[in-house]
Structure formats: C-alpha cells, structure tokens
mmCIF file of C-alpha atoms in Angstrom:
data_model
loop_
_atom_site.group_PDB
_atom_site.id
_atom_site.type_symbol
_atom_site.label_atom_id
_atom_site.label_comp_id
_atom_site.label_asym_id
_atom_site.label_seq_id
_atom_site.Cartn_x
_atom_site.Cartn_y
_atom_site.Cartn_z
ATOM 1 C CA MET F 30 212.152 71.932 129.288
ATOM 2 C CA LYS F 31 210.681 72.105 125.796
ATOM 3 C CA LYS F 32 209.604 75.486 124.314
ATOM 4 C CA GLY F 33 206.133 74.083 123.627
ATOM 5 C CA GLY F 34 205.707 72.793 127.118
ATOM 6 C CA MET F 35 206.675 76.118 128.551
ATOM 7 C CA ALA F 36 204.055 77.989 126.372
ATOM 8 C CA LYS F 37 201.521 75.463 127.391
ATOM 9 C CA MET F 38 202.186 75.907 131.031
ATOM 10 C CA MET F 39 202.049 79.718 130.746
ATOM 11 C CA ARG F 40 198.644 79.495 129.083
ATOM 12 C CA SER F 41 197.259 77.177 131.914
ATOM 13 C CA MET F 42 198.699 79.361 134.610
ATOM 14 C CA LYS F 43 197.363 82.474 133.086
ATOM 15 C CA GLY F 44 193.795 81.012 133.191
ATOM 16 C CA MET F 45 194.171 80.170 137.007
ATOM 17 C CA MET F 46 196.178 83.410 137.848
ATOM 18 C CA PRO F 47 194.226 86.578 138.672
ATOM 19 C CA PRO F 48 193.843 89.330 136.047
ATOM 20 C CA GLY F 49 196.435 91.412 137.841
ATOM 21 C CA PHE F 50 199.079 88.840 137.339
ATOM 22 C CA PRO F 51 201.962 89.995 135.019
ATOM 23 C CA GLY F 52 201.909 87.475 132.185
ATOM 24 C CA ARG F 53 202.214 87.411 128.350
#
C-alpha cells in the first residue's frame, strides 16, 4: 500500500467514524 493511499483512507474513515473513534 502507498503512504498517500493510507493517509487518504484514514481521512475518509475518520469522517465516517464516530467522534469517539481513536484516530489521528
């Protein structure tokens, strides 16, 4: 997996995940 792809996925997931989800 590419670094850029991972960062993009994290951003997308953060938007869908609840505010209590541990994410950076």
